[in-house]
Short mmCIF file of C-alpha atoms in Angstrom, two decimals:
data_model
loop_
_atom_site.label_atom_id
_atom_site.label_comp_id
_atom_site.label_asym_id
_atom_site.label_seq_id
_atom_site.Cartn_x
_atom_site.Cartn_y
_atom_site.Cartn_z
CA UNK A 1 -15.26 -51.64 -9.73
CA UNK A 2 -11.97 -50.14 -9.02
CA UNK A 3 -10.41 -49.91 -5.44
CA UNK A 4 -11.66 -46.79 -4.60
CA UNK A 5 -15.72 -47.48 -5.63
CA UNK A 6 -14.59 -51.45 -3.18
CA UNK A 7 -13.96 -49.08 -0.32
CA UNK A 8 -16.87 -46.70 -0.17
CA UNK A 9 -19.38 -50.69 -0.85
CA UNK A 10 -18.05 -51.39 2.38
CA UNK A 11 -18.46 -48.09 4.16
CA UNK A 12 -21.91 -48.03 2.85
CA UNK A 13 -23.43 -51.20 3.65
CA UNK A 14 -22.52 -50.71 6.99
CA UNK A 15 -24.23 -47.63 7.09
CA UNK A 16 -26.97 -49.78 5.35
CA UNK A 17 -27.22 -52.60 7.53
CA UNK A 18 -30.45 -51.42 8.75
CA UNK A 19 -31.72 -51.45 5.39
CA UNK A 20 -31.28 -55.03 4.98
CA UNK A 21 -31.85 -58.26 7.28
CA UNK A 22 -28.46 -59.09 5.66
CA UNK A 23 -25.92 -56.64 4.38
CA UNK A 24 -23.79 -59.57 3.31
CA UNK A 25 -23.47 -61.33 -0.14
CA UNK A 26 -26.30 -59.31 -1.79
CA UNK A 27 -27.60 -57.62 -4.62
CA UNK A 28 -25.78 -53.82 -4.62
CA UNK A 29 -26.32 -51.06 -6.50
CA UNK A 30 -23.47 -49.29 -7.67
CA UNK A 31 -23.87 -45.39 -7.56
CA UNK A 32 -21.76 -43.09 -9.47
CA UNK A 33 -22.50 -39.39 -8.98
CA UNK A 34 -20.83 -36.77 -11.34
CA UNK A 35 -21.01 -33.00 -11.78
CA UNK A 36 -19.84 -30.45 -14.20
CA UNK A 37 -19.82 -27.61 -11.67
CA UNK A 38 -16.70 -26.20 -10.32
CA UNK A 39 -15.48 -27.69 -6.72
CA UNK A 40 -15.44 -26.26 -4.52
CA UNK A 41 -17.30 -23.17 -5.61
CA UNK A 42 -20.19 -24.37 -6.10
CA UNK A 43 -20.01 -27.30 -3.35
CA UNK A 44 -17.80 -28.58 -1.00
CA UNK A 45 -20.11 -31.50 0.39
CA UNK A 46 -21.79 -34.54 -1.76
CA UNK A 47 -25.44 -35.49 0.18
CA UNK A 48 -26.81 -38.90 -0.46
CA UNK A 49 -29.94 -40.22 0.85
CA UNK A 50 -32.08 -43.25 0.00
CA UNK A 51 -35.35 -43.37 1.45
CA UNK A 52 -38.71 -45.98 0.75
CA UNK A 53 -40.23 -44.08 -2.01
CA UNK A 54 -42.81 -41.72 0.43
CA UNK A 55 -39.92 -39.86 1.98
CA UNK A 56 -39.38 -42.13 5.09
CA UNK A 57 -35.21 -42.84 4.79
CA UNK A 58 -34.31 -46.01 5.97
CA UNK A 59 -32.16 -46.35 8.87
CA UNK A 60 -28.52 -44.79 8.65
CA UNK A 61 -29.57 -44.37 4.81
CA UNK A 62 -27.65 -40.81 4.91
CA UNK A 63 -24.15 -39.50 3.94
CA UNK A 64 -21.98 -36.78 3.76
CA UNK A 65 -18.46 -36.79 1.64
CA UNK A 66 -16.44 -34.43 1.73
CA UNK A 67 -16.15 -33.43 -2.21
CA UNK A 68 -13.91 -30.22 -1.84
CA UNK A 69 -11.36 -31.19 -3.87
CA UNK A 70 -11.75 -32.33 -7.59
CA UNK A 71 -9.62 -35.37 -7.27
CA UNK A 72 -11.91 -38.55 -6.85
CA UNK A 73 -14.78 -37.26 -8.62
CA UNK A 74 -16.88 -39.09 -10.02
CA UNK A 75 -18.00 -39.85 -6.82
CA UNK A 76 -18.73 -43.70 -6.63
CA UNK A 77 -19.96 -46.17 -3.85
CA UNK A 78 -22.01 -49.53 -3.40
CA UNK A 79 -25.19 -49.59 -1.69
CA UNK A 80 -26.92 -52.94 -0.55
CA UNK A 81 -29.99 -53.44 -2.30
CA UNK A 82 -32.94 -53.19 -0.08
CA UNK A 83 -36.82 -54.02 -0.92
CA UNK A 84 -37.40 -50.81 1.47
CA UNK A 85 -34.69 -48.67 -0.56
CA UNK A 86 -36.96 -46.83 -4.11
CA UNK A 87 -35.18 -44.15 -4.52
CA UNK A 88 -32.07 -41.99 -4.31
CA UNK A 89 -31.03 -38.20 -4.02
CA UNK A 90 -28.13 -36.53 -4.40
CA UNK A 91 -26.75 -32.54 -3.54
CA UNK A 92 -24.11 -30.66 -3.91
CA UNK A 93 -23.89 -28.19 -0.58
CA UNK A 94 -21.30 -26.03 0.55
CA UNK A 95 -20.66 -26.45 3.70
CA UNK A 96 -21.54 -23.11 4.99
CA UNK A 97 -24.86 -23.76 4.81
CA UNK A 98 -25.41 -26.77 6.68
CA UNK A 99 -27.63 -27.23 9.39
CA UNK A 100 -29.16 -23.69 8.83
CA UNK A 101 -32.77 -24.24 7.25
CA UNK A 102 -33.09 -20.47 6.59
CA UNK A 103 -29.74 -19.99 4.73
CA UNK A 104 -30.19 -23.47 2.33
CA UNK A 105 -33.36 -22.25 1.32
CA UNK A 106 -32.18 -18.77 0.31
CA UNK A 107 -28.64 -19.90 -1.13
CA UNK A 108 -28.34 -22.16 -4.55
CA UNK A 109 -27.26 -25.77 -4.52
CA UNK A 110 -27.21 -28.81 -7.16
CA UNK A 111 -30.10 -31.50 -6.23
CA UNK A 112 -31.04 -34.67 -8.27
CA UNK A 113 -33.14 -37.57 -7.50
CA UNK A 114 -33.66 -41.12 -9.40
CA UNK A 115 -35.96 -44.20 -8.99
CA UNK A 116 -33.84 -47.68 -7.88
CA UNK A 117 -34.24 -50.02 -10.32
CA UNK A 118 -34.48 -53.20 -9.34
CA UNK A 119 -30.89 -54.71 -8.30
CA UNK A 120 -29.52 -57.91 -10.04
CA UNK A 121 -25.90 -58.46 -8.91
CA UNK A 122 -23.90 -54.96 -9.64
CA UNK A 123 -26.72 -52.46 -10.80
CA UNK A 124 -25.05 -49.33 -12.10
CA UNK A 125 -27.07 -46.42 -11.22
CA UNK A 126 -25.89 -42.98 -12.58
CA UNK A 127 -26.56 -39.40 -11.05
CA UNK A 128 -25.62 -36.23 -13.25
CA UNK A 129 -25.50 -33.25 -10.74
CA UNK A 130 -26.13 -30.27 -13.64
CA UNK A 131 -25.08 -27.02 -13.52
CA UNK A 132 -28.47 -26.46 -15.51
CA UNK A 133 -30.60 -27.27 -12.59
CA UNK A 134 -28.77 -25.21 -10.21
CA UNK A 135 -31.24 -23.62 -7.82
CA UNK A 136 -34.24 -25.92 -9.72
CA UNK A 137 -33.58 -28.99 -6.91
CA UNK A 138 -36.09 -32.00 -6.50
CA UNK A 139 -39.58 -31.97 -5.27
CA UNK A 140 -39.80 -35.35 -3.68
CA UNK A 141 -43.05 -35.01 -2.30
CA UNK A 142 -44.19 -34.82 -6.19
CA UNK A 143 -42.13 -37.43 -7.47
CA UNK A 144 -40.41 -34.86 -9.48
CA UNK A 145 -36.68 -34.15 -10.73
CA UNK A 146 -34.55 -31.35 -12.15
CA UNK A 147 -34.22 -32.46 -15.84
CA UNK A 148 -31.09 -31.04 -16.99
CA UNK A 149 -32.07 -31.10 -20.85
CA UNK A 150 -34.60 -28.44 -19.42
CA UNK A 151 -33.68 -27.25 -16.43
CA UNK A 152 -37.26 -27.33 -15.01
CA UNK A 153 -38.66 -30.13 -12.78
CA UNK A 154 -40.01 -33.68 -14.57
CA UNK A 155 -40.77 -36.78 -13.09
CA UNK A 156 -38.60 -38.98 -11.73
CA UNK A 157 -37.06 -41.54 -13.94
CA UNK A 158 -35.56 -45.10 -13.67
CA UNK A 159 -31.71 -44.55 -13.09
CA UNK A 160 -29.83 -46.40 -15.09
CA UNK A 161 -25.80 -46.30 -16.25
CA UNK A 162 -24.99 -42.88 -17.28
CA UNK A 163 -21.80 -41.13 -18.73
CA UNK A 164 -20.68 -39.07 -16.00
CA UNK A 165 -19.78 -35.10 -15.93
CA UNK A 166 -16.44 -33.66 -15.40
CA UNK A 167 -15.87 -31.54 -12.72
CA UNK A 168 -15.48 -27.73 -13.83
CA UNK A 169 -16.50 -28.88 -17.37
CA UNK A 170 -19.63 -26.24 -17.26
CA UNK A 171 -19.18 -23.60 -19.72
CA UNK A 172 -19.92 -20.50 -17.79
CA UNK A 173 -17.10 -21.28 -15.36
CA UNK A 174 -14.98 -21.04 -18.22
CA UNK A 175 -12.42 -18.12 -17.01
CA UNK A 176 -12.37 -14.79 -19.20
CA UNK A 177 -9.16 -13.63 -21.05
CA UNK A 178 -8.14 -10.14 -20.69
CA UNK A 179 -7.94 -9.32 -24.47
CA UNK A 180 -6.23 -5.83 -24.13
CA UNK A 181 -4.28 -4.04 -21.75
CA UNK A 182 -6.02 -1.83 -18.69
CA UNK A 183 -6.12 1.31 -18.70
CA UNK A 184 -3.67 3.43 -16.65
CA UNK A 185 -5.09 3.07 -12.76
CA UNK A 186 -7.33 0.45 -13.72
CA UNK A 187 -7.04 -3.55 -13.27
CA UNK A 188 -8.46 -6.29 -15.27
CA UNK A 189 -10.89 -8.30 -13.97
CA UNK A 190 -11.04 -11.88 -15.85
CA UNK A 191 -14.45 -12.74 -16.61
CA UNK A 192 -16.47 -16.07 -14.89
CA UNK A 193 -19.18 -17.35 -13.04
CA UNK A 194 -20.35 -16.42 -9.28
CA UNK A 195 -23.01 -16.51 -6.84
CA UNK A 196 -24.20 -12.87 -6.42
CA UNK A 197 -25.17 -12.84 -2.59
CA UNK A 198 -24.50 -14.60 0.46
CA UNK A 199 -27.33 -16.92 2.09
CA UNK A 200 -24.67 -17.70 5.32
CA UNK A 201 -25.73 -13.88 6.43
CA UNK A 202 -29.56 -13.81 5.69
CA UNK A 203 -31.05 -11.34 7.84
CA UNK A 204 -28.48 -8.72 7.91
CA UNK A 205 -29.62 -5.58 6.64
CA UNK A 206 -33.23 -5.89 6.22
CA UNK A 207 -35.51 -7.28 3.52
CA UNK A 208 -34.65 -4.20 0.61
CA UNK A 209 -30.93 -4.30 1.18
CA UNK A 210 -30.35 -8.21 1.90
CA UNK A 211 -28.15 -10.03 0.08
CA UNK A 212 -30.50 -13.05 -0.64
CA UNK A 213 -31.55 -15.16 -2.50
CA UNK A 214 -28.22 -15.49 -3.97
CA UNK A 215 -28.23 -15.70 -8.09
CA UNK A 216 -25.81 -17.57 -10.73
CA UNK A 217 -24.27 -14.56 -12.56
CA UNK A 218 -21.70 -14.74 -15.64
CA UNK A 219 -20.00 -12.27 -16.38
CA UNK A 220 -17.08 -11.31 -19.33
CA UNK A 221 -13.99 -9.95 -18.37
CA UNK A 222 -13.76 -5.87 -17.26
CA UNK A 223 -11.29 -3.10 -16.13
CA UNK A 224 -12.08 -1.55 -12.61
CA UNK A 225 -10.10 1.20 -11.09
CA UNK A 226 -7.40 -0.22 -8.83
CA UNK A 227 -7.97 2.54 -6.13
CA UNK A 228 -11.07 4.99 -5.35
CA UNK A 229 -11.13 8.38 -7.78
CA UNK A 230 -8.96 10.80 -5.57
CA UNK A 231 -9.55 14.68 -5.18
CA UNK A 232 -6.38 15.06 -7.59
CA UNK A 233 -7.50 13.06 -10.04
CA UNK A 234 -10.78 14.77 -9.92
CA UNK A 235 -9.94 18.54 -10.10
CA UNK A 236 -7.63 16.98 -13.24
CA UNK A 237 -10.64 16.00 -14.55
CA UNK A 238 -12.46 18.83 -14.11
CA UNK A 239 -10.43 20.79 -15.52
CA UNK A 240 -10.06 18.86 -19.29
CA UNK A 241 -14.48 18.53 -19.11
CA UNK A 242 -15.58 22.31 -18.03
CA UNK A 243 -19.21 21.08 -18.28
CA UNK A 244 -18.46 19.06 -15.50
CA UNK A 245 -20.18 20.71 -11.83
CA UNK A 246 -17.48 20.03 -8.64
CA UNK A 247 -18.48 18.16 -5.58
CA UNK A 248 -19.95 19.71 -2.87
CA UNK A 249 -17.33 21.11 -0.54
CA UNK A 250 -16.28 20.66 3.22
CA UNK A 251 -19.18 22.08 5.33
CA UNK A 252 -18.56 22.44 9.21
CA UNK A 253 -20.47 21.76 12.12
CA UNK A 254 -22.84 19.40 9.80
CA UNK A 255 -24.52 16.48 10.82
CA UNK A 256 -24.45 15.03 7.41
CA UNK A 257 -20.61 13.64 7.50
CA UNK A 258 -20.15 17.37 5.30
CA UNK A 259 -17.29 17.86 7.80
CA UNK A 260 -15.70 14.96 5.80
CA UNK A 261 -16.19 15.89 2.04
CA UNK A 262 -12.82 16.36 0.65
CA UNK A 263 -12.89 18.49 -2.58
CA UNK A 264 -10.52 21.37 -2.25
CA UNK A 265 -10.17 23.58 -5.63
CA UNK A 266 -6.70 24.61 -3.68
CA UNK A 267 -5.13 21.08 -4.26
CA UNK A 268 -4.57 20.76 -0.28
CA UNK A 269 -6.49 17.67 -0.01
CA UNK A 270 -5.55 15.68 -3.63
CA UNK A 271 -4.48 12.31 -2.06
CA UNK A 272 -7.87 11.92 -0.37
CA UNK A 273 -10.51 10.04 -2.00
CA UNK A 274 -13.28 12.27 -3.41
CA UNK A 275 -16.40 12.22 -1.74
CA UNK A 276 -19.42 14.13 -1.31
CA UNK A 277 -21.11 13.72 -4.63
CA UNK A 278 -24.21 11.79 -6.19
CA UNK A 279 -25.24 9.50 -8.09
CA UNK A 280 -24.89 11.40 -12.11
CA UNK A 281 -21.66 13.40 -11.14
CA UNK A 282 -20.03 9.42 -10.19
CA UNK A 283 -21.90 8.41 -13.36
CA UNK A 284 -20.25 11.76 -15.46
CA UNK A 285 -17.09 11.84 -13.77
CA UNK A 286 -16.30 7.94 -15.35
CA UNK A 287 -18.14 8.89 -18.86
CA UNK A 288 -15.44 11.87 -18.88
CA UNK A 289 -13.02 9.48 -18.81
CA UNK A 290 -14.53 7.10 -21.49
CA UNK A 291 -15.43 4.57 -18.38
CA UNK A 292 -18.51 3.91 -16.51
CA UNK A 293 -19.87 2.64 -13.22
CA UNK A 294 -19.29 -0.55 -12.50
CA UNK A 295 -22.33 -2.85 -12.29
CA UNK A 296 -23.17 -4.46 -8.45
CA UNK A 297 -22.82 -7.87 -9.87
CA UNK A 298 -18.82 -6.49 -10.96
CA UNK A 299 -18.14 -4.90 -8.27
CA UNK A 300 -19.58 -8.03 -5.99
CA UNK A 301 -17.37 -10.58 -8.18
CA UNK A 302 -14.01 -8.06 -7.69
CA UNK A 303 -14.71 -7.63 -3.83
CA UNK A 304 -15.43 -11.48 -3.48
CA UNK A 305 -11.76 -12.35 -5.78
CA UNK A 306 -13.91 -13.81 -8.23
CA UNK A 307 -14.48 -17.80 -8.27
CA UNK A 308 -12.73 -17.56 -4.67
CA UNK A 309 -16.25 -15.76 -3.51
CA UNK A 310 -14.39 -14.45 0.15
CA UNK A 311 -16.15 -12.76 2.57
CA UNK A 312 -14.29 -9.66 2.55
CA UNK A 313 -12.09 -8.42 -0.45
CA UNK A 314 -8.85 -9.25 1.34
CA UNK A 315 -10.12 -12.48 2.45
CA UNK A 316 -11.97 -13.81 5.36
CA UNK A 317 -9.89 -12.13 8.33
CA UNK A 318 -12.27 -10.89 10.88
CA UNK A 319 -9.60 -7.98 12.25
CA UNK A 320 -11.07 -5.11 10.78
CA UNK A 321 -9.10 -2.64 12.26
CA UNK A 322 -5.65 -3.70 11.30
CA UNK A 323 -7.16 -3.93 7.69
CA UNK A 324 -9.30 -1.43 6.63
CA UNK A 325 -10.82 2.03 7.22
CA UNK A 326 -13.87 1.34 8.93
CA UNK A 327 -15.63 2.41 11.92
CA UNK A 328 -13.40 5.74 12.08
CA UNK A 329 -16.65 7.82 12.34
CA UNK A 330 -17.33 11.39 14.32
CA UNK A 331 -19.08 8.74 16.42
CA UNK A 332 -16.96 5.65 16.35
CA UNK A 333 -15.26 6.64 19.91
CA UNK A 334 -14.51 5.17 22.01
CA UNK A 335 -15.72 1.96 20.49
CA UNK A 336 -14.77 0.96 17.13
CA UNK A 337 -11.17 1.56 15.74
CA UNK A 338 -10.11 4.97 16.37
CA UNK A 339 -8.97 3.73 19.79
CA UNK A 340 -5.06 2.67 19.41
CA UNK A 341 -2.10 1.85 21.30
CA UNK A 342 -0.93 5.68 20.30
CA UNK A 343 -4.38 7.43 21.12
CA UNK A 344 -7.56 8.54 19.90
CA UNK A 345 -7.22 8.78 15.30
CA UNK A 346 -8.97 11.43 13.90
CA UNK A 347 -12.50 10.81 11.94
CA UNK A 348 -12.60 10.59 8.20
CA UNK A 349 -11.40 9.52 4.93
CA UNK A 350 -7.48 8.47 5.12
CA UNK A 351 -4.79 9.32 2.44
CA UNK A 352 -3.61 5.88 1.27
CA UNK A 353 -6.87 4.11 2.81
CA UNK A 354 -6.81 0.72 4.25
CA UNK A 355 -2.80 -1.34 4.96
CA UNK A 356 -4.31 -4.28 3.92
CA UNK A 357 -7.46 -3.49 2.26
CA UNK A 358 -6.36 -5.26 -1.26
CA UNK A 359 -7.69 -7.83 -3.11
CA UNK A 360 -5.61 -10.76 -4.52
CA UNK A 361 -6.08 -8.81 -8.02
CA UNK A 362 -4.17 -5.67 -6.24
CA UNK A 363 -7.67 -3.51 -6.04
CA UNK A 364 -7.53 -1.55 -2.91
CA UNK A 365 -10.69 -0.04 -0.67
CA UNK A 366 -13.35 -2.35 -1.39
CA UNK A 367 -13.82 -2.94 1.58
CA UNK A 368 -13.38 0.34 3.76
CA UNK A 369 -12.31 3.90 3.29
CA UNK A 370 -15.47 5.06 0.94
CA UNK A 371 -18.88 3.82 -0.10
CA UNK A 372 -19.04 3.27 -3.63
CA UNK A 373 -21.81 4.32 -6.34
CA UNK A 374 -22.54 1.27 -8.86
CA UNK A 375 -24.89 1.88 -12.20
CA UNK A 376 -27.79 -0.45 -10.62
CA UNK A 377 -31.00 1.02 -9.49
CA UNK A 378 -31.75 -0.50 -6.03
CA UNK A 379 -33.89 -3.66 -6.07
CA UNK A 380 -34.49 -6.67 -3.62
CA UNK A 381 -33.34 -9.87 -4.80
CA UNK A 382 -36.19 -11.55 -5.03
CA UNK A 383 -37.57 -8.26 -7.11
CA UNK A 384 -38.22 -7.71 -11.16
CA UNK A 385 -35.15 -7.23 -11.88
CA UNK A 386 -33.60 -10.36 -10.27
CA UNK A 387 -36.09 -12.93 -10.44
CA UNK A 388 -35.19 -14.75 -14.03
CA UNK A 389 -34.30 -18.36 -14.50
CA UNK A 390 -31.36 -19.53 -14.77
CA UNK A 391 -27.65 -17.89 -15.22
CA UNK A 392 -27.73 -14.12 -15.71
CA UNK A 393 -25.28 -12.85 -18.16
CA UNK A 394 -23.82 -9.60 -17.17
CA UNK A 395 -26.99 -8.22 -15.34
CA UNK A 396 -28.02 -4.57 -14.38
CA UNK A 397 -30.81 -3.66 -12.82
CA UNK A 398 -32.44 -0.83 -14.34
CA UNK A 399 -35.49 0.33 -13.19
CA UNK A 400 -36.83 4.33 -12.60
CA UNK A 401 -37.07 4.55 -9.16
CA UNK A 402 -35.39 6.77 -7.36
CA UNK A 403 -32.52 4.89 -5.72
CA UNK A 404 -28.98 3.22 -6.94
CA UNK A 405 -27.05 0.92 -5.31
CA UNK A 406 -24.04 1.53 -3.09
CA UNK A 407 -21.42 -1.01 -2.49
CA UNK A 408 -18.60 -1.14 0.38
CA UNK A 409 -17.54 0.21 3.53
CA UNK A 410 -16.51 3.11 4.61
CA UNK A 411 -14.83 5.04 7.48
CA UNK A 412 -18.33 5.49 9.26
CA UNK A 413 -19.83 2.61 8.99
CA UNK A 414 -19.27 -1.05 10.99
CA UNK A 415 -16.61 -3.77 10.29
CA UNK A 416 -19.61 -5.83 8.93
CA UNK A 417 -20.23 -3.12 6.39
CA UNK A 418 -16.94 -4.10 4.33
CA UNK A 419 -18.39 -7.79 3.58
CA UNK A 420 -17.47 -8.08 -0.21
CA UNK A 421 -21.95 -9.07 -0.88
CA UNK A 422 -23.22 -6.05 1.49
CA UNK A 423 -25.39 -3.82 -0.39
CA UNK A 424 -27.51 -0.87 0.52
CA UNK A 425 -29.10 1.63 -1.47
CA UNK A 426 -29.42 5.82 -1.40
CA UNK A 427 -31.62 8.50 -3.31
CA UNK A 428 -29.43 9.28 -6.88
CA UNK A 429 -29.13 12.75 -5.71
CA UNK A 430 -27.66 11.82 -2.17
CA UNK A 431 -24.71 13.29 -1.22
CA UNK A 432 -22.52 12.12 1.89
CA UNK A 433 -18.80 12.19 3.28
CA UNK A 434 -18.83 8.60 3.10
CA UNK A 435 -19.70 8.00 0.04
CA UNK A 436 -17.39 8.19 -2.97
CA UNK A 437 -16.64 6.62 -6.98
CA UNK A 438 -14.27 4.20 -8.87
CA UNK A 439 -15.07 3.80 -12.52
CA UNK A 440 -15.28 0.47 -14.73
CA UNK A 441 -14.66 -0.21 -17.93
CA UNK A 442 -15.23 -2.87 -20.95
#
């Protein structure tokens, strides 16, 4: 054993002691636990817990590391063998999620359990956290294990030495190349692994527009418009694609957020992003351009800066109004952020959108300013087109009902609204002020 594995023997057998009449001079087992995920995506804390065989842990049989950093994995440490210790389990948590029984059992985490064999001086025991079993766990109460070969549960086998994982070593966590050079107004977005969702705000939104369960999605690398299609680049367009039908135009005294829409044939309003269209003019306006909606998993994994998985597209900063357009509604006053230092702002869309609305890619608005159409037809996580095994490569839902997906904040809706896994949904034909287009492409 090397210094390190010395150091967490004698932290654990003290924490053991209650396992043993005598901590001292015994038989040890010496666990090693490994993982080929990425830390700390995909876990920030290592959970280790030995209990009797039928569930009951023995005393102070429990802890937490702290495995956010890569250096130091594989995880090792002695434990004191114990007649009343059978068996061992291991997770990989983030953090976030501890201590919230609701949010752990809605958000994806690495779980493995093994039988003790019997100790006989220094008894390696080995524990592989897979990425293949992510989400699969342990049921304990059925003696049963995620086997990685599978990925499906098996029963629990006799640990014995095994070679361990490297951290980050999983290939879909492999990062994605941008092969060719983005089009003009458009970033790239290198390709990787993510967890679609967020299980740390369950509840928010209601069961059709939650963003839970969360879901393992790959996806290759993509282009995405750095800033929301703008009137000017619009009436441009419309102009090259004749077959193409205008948005609906600014409409007063409406109820609807029509006072907002911003499409002006005169060219008075081309630094404002274009709003007030649905679902197939977003979807024509990008095939015009030889682009395309994004998907909600692409614009999730842009908003969230990829692997970094943030809570809002400029990071985690809670002060909304010095940030982003949002709550700047008709009704927004005198709550919200319309109120300043200076006065009262004016309602609506704002040329130039959010100071500090940018992700760490350069992609600006995700957050406020406009709601943004996405290809997917709306769908529950836990629905059809979400509920498969596994990693899903580059999903889209596709389904014929009636509604798509929108993504985003906008100038009318709450602070909360800009969270980078928000989603809500609205009928294809919909048309609002708030609600507005950036195109992807491959």
């Amino acid at each position: 054993m090397n210094a390190r594995s010395l150091w967490f023997v004698a932290a654990f057998a003290a924490l053991t002691a209650g396992c043993t009449d005598s901590a001292a001079e015994r038989d040890q087992w010496l666990v090693t636990v490994s993982s080929d995920a990425t830390v700390p995506q995909f876990g920030d804390r290592l959970l280790v817990e030995i209990d009797d065989g039928n569930g009951n842990p023995c005393t102070g049989c429990r802890r937490l590391f702290d495995a956010s950093k890569e250096v130091g994995w594989p995880v090792s440490f002695g434990v004191v063998a114990s007649a009343d210790a059978k068996r061992i389990r291991s997770r990989l948590v983030r953090s976030a999620l501890l201590g919230s029984q609701v949010s752990s059992s809605l958000g994806l985490l690495l779980d493995t359990a093994t039988l003790l064999p019997r100790a006989s001086g220094v008894t390696p025991v080995g524990m592989r956290l897979s990425m293949a079993c992510i989400g699969v766990g342990s049921d304990l109460e059925q003696g049963r294990t995620c086997d990685p070969l599978t990925g499906e549960l098996a029963p629990l086998a006799m640990a014995g030495a095994a070679p361990p994982l490297v951290v980050g070593s999983w290939p879909g966590a492999k990062v994605g190349a941008c092969s060719s050079v983005a089009p003009e107004g458009m970033v790239c977005v290198p390709g990787g692994a993510f967890l679609l969702g967020d299980a740390t705000r369950a509840g928010l939104g209601g069961a059709d527009k939650a963003s839970v369960p969360e879901h393992l999605v790959v996806l290759p690398s993509f282009h995405l418009d750095r800033e929301e299609l703008t009137v000017g680049r619009l009436r441009a367009l419309l102009s090259a694609h004749p077959e193409l039908t205008p948005p609906q135009g600014k409409t007063t005294g409406s109820s609807s957020l029509f006072e907002f829409c911003s499409f002006d044939p005169s060219g008075t309003n081309d630094a404002l992003p274009a709003n007030c269209l649905d679902w197939h003019q977003a979807a024509a306006y990008c095939a015009a351009r030889g682009a395309r909606l994004p998907t909600e998993a692409e614009w999730e994994f842009a908003a969230a800066n990829r692997d970094a998985e943030t809570l809002y597209p400029w990071g985690d900063s809670d002060d909304l109004c010095a940030i982003a357009i949002v709550e700047r509604g008709p009704s927004s006053a005198p709550s919200g952020c319309r109120i300043t230092a200076s006065g009262v702002l004016d309602p609506g869309p704002v040329v130039g959108g959010g100071p500090l609305d940018f992700t760490q890619l350069g992609i600006h608005d995700l957050g406020g300013s406009l709601l943004e159409w996405v290809q997917d037809s709306s769908d529950r996580y836990d629905g059809e087109c979400w509920a498969k095994a596994g990693a899903l490569e580059d999903p889209v839902c596709s389904t014929s009902g009636p509604d798509a997906v929108v993504r985003g904040g906008s100038f009318a809706d709450l602070g909360i609204d800009a969270r980078a896994a928000g989603r809500r949904h609205a009928p294809r034909t919909g048309v609002s002020g708030a609600l507005g287009v950036r195109c992807a492409a491959d």
